[in-house]
Short mmCIF file of N, CA, C and O in Angstrom, two decimals:
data_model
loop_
_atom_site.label_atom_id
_atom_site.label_comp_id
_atom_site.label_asym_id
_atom_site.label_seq_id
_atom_site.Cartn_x
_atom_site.Cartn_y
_atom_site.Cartn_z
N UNK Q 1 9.00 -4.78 5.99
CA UNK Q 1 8.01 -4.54 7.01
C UNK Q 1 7.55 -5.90 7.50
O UNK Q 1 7.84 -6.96 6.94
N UNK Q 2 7.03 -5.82 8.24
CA UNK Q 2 7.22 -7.54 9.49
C UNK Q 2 5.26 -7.07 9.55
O UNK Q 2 4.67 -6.04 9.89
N UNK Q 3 4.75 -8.50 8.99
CA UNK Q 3 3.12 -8.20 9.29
C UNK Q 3 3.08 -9.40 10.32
O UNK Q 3 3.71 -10.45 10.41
N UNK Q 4 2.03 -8.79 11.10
CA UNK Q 4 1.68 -10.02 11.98
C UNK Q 4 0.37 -10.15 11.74
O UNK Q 4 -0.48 -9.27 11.64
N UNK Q 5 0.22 -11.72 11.63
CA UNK Q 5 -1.14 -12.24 11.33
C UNK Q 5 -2.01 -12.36 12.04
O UNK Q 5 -1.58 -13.03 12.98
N UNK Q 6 -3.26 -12.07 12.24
CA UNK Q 6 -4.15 -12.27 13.25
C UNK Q 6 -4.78 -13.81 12.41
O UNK Q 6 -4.37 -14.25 11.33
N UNK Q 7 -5.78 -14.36 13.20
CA UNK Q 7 -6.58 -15.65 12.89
C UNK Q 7 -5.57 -16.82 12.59
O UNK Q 7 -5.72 -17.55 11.61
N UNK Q 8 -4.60 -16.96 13.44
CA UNK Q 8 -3.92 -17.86 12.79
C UNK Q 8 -3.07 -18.15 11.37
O UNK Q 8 -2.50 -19.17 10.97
N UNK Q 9 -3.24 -16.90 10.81
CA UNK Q 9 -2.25 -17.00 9.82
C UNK Q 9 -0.74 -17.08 9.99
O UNK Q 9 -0.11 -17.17 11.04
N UNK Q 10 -0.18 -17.00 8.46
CA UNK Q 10 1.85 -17.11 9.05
C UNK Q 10 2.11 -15.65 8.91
O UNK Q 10 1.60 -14.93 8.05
N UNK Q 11 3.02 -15.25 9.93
CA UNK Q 11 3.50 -14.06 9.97
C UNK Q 11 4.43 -13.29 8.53
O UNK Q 11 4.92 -14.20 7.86
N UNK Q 12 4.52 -12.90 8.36
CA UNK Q 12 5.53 -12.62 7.60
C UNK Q 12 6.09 -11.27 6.99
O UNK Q 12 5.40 -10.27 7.21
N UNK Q 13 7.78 -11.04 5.93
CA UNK Q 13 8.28 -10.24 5.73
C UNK Q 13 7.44 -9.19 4.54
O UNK Q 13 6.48 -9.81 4.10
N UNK Q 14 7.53 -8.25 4.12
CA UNK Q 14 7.22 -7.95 3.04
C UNK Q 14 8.19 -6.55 2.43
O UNK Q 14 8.30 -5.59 3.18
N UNK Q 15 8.74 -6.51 1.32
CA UNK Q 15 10.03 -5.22 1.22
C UNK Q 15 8.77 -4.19 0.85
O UNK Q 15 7.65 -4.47 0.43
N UNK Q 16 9.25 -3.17 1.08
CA UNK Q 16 8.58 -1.85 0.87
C UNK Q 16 9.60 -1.34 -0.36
O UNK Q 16 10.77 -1.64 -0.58
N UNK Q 17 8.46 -0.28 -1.21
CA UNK Q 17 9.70 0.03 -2.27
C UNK Q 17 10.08 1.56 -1.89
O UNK Q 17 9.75 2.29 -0.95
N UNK Q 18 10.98 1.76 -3.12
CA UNK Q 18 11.43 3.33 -2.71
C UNK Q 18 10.03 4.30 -2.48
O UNK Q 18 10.63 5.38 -2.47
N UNK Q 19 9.04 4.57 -2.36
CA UNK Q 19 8.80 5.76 -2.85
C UNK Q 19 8.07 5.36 -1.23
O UNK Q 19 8.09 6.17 -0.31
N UNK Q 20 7.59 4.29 -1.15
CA UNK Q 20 6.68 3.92 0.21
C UNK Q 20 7.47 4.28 1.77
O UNK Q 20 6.99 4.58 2.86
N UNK Q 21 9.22 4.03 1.18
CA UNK Q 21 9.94 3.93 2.12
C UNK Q 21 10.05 5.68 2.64
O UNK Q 21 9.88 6.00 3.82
N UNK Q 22 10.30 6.54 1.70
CA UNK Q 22 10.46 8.11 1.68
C UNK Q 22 8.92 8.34 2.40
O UNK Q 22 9.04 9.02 3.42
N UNK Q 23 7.82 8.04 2.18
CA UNK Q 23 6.92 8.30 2.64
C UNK Q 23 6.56 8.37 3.96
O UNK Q 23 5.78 9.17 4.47
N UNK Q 24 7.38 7.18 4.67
CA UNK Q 24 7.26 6.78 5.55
C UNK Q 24 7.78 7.66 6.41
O UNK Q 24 7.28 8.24 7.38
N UNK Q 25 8.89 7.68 5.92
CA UNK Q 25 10.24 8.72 6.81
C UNK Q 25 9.59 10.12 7.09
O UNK Q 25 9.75 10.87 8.05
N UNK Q 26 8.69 10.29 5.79
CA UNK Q 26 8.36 11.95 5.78
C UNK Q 26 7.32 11.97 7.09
O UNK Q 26 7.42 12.77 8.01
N UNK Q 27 6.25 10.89 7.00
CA UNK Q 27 5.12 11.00 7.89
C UNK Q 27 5.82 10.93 9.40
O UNK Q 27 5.27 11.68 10.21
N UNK Q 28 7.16 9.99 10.05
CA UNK Q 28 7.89 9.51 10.59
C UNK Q 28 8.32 11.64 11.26
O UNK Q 28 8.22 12.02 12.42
N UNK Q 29 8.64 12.26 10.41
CA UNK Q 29 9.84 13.52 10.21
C UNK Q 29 8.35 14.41 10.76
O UNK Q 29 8.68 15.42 11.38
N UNK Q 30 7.31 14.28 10.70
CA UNK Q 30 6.34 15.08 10.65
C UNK Q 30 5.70 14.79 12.06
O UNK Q 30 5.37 15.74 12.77
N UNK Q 31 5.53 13.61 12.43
CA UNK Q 31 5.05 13.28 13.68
C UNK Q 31 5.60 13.81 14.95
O UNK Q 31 6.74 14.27 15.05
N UNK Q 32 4.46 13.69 16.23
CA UNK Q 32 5.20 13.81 17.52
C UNK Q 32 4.83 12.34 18.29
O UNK Q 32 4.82 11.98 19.47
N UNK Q 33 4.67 12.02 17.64
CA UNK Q 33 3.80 10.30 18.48
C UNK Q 33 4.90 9.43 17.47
O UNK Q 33 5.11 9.43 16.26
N UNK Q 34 5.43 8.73 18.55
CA UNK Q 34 6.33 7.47 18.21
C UNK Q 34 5.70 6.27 17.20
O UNK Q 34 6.39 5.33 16.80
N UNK Q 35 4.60 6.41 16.92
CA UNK Q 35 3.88 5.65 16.29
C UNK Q 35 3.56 5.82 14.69
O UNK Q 35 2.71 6.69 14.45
N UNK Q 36 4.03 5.22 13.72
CA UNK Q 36 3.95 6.03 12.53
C UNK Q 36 2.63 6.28 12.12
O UNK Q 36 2.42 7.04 11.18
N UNK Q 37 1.26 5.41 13.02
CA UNK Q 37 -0.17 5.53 12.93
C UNK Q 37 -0.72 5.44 13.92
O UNK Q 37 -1.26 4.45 14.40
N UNK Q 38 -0.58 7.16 14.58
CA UNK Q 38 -1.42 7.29 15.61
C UNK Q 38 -2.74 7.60 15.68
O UNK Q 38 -3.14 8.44 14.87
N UNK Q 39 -3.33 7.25 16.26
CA UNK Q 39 -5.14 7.67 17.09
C UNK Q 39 -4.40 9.02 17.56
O UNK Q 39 -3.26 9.30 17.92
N UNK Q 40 -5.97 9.90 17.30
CA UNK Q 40 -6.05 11.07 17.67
C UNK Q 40 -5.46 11.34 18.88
O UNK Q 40 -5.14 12.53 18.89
N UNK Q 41 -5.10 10.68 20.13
CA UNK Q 41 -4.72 10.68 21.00
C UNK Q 41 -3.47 10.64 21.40
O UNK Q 41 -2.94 11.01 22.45
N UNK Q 42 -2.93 10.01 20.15
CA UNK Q 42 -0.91 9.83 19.96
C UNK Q 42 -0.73 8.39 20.23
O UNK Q 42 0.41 7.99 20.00
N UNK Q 43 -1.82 7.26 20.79
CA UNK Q 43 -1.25 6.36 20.91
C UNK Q 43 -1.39 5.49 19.60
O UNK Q 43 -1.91 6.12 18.67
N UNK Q 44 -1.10 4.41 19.36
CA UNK Q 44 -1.36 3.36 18.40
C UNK Q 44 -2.48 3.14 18.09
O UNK Q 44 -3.19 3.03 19.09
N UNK Q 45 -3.48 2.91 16.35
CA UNK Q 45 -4.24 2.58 15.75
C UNK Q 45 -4.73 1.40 16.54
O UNK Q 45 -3.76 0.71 16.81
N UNK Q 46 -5.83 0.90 17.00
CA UNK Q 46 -6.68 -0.26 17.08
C UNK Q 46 -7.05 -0.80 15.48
O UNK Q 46 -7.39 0.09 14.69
N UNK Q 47 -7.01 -1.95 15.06
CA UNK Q 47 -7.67 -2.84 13.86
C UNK Q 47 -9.09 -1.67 14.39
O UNK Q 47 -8.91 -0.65 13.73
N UNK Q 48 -10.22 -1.51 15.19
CA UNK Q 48 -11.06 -1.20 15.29
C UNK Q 48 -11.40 0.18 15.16
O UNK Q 48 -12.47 0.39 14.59
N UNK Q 49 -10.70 1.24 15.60
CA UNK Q 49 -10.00 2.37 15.54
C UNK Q 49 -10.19 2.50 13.87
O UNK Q 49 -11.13 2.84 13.14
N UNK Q 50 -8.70 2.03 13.63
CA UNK Q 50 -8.74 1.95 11.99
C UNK Q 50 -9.47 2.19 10.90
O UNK Q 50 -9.17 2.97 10.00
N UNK Q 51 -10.60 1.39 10.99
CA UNK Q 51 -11.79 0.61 10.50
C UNK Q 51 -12.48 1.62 10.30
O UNK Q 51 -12.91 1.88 9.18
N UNK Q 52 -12.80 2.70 11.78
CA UNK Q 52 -13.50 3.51 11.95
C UNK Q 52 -13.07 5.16 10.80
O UNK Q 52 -13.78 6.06 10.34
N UNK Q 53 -11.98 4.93 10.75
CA UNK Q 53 -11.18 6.16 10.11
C UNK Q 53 -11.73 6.04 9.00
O UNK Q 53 -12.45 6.89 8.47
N UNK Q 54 -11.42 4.95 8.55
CA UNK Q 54 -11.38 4.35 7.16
C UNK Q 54 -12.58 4.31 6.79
O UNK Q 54 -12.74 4.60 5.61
N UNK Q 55 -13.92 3.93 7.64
CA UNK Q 55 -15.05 4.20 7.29
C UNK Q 55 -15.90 5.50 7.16
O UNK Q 55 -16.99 5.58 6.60
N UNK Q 56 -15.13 6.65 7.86
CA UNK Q 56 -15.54 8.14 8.00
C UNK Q 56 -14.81 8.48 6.53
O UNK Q 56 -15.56 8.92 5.66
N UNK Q 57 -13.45 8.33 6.19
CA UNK Q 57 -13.10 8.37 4.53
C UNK Q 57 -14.11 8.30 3.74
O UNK Q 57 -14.38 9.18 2.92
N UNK Q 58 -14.90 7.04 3.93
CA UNK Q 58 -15.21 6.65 3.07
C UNK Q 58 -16.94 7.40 2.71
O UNK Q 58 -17.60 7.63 1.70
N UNK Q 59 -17.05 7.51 3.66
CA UNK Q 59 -18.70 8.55 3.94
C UNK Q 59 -18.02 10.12 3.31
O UNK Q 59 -18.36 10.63 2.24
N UNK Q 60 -17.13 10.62 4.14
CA UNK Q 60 -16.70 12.15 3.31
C UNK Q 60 -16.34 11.80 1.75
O UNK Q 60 -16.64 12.68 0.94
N UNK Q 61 -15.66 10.49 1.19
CA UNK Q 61 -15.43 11.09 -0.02
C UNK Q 61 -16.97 10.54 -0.90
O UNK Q 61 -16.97 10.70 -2.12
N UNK Q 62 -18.06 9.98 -0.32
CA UNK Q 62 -19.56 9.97 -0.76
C UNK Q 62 -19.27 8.61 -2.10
O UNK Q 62 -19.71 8.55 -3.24
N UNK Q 63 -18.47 7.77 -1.42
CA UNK Q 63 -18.15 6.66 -2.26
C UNK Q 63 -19.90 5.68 -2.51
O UNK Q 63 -20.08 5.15 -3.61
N UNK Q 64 -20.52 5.61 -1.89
CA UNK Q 64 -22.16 5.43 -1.85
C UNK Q 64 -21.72 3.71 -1.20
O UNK Q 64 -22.72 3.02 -1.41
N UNK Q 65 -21.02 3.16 -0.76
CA UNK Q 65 -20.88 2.11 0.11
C UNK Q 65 -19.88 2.20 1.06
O UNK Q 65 -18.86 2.88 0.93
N UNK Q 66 -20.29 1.28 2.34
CA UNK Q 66 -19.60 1.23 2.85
C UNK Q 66 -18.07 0.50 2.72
O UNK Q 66 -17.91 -0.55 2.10
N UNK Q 67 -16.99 1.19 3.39
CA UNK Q 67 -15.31 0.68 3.18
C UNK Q 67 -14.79 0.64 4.70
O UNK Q 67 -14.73 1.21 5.79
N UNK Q 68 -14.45 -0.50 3.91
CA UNK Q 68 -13.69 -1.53 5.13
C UNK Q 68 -12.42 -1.84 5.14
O UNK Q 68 -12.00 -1.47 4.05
N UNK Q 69 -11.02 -2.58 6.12
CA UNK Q 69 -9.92 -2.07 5.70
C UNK Q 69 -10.03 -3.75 4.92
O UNK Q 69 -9.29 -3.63 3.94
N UNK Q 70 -10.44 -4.82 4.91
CA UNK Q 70 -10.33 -5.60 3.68
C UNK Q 70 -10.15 -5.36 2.24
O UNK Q 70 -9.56 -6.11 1.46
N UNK Q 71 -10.83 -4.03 1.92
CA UNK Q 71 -10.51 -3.77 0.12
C UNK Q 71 -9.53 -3.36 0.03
O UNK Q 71 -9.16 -3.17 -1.13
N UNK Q 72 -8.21 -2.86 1.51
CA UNK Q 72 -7.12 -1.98 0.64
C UNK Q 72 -6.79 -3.45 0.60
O UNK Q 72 -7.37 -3.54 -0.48
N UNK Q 73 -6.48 -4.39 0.76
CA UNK Q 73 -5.90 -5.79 0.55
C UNK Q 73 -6.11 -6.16 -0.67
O UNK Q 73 -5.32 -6.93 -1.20
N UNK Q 74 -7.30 -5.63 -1.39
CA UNK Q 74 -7.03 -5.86 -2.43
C UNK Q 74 -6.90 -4.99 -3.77
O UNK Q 74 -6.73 -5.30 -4.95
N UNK Q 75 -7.04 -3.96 -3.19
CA UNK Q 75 -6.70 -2.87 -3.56
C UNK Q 75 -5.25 -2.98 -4.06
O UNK Q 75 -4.82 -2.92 -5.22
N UNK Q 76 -4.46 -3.18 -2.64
CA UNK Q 76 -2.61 -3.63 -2.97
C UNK Q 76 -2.72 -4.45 -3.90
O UNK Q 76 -2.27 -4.02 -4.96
N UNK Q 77 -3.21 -5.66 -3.96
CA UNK Q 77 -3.11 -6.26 -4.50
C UNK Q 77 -3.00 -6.25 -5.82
O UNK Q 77 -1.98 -6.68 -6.36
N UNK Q 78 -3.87 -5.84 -6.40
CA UNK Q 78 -4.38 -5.06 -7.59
C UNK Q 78 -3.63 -4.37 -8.41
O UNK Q 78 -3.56 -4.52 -9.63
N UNK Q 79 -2.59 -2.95 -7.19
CA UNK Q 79 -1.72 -2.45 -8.29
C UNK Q 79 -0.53 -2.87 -8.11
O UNK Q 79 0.18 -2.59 -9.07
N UNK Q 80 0.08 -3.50 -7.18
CA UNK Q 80 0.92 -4.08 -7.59
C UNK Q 80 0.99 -5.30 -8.61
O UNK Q 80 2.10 -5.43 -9.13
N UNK Q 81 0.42 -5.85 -8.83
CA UNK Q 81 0.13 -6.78 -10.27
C UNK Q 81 0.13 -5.77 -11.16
O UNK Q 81 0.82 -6.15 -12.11
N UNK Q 82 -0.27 -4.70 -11.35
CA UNK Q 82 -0.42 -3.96 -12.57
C UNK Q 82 0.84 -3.03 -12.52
O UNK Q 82 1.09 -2.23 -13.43
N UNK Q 83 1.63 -3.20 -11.37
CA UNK Q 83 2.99 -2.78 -11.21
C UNK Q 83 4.23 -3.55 -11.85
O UNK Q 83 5.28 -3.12 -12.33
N UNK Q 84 3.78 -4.72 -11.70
CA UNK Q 84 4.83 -5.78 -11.90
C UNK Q 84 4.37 -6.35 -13.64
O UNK Q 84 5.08 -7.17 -14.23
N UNK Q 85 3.12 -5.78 -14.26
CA UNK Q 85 2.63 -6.66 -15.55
C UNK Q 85 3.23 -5.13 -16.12
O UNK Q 85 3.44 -5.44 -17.30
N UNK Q 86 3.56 -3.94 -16.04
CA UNK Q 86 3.67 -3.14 -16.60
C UNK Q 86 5.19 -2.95 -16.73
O UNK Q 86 5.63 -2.51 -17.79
N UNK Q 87 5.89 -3.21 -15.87
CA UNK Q 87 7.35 -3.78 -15.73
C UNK Q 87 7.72 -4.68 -16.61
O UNK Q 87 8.71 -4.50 -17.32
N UNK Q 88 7.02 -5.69 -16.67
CA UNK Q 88 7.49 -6.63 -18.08
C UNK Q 88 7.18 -6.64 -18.96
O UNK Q 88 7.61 -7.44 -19.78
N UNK Q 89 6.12 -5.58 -19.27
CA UNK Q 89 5.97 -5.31 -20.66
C UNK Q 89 6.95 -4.13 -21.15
O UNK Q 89 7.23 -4.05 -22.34
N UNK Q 90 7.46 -3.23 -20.23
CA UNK Q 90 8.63 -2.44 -20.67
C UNK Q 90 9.69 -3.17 -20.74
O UNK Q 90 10.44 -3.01 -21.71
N UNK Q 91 9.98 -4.03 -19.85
CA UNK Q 91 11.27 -4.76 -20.60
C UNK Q 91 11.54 -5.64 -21.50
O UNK Q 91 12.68 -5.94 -21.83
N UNK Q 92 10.38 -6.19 -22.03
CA UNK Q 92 9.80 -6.99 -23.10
C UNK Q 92 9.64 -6.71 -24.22
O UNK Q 92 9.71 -7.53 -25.14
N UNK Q 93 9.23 -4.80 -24.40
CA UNK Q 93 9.46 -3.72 -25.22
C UNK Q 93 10.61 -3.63 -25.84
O UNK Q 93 10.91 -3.91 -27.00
N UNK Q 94 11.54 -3.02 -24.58
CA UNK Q 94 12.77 -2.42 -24.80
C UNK Q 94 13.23 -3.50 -25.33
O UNK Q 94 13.42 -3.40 -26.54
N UNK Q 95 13.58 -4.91 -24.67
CA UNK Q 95 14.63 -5.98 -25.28
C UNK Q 95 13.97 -6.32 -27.23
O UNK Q 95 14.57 -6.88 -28.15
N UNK Q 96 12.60 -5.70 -27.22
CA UNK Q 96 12.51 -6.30 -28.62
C UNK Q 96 13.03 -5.17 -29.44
O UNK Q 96 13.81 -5.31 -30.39
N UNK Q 97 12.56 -4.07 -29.01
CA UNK Q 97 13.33 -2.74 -29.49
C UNK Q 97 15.05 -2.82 -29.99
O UNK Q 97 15.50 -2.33 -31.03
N UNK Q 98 15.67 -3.40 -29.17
CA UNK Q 98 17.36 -3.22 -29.20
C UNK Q 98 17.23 -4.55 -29.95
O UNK Q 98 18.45 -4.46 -30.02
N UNK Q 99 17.02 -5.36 -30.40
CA UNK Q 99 17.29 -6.40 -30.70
C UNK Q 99 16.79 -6.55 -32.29
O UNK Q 99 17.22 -7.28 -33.18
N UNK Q 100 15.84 -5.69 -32.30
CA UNK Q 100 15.24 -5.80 -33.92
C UNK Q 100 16.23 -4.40 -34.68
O UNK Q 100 16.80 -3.47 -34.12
N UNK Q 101 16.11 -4.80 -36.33
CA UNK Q 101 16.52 -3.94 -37.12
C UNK Q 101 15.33 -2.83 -38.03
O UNK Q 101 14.34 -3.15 -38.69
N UNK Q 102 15.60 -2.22 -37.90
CA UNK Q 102 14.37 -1.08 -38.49
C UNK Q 102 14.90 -1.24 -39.83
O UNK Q 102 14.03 -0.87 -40.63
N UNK Q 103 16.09 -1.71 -40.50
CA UNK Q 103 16.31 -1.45 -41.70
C UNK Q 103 15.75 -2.07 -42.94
O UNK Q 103 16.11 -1.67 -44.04
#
């Protein structure tokens, strides 16, 4: 997925994994708006737009503060580290597993 930076940041790539990619397709398979995140209207999300969604979420699910789209940033952030620390502790597992003798 290709992010573009607002404020002067660097643009850049980022891979999506399997399950994000199926997701995509499904929401993609389900739509009538060319846009995989349309405004009620069918056209494309505004950053401002967005914000607004994301802040009505956040009032219906009675989270008791306000949400902004800055926390999913770190939100991602977050589980993917706990994606990738949980990954090497299974293979860190397993390789000590096959490698030791129970006898």
């Amino acid at each position: 997925m290709h992010v573009r930076r607002a404020k002067g940041g660097q643009d850049a790539t980022h891979p999506l994994l399997g399950d994000e990619l199926r997701a995509l397709r499904e929401l993609k398979r389900q739509s009538v708006s060319p846009f995989a995140f349309a405004s009620e209207r069918g056209g494309p999300f505004t950053p401002s737009g967005f914000a607004e969604l994301l802040a009505r979420a956040g009032d219906e699910a009675n989270i008791g503060f306000k949400v902004h789209p800055h926390m999913l940033r770190h939100a991602c952030g977050y589980e993917l580290a706990n994606k990738v620390a949980r990954s090497r502790f299974q293979s860190k597992s397993q390789s000590y597993w096959r490698g030791s003798s129970l006898a």
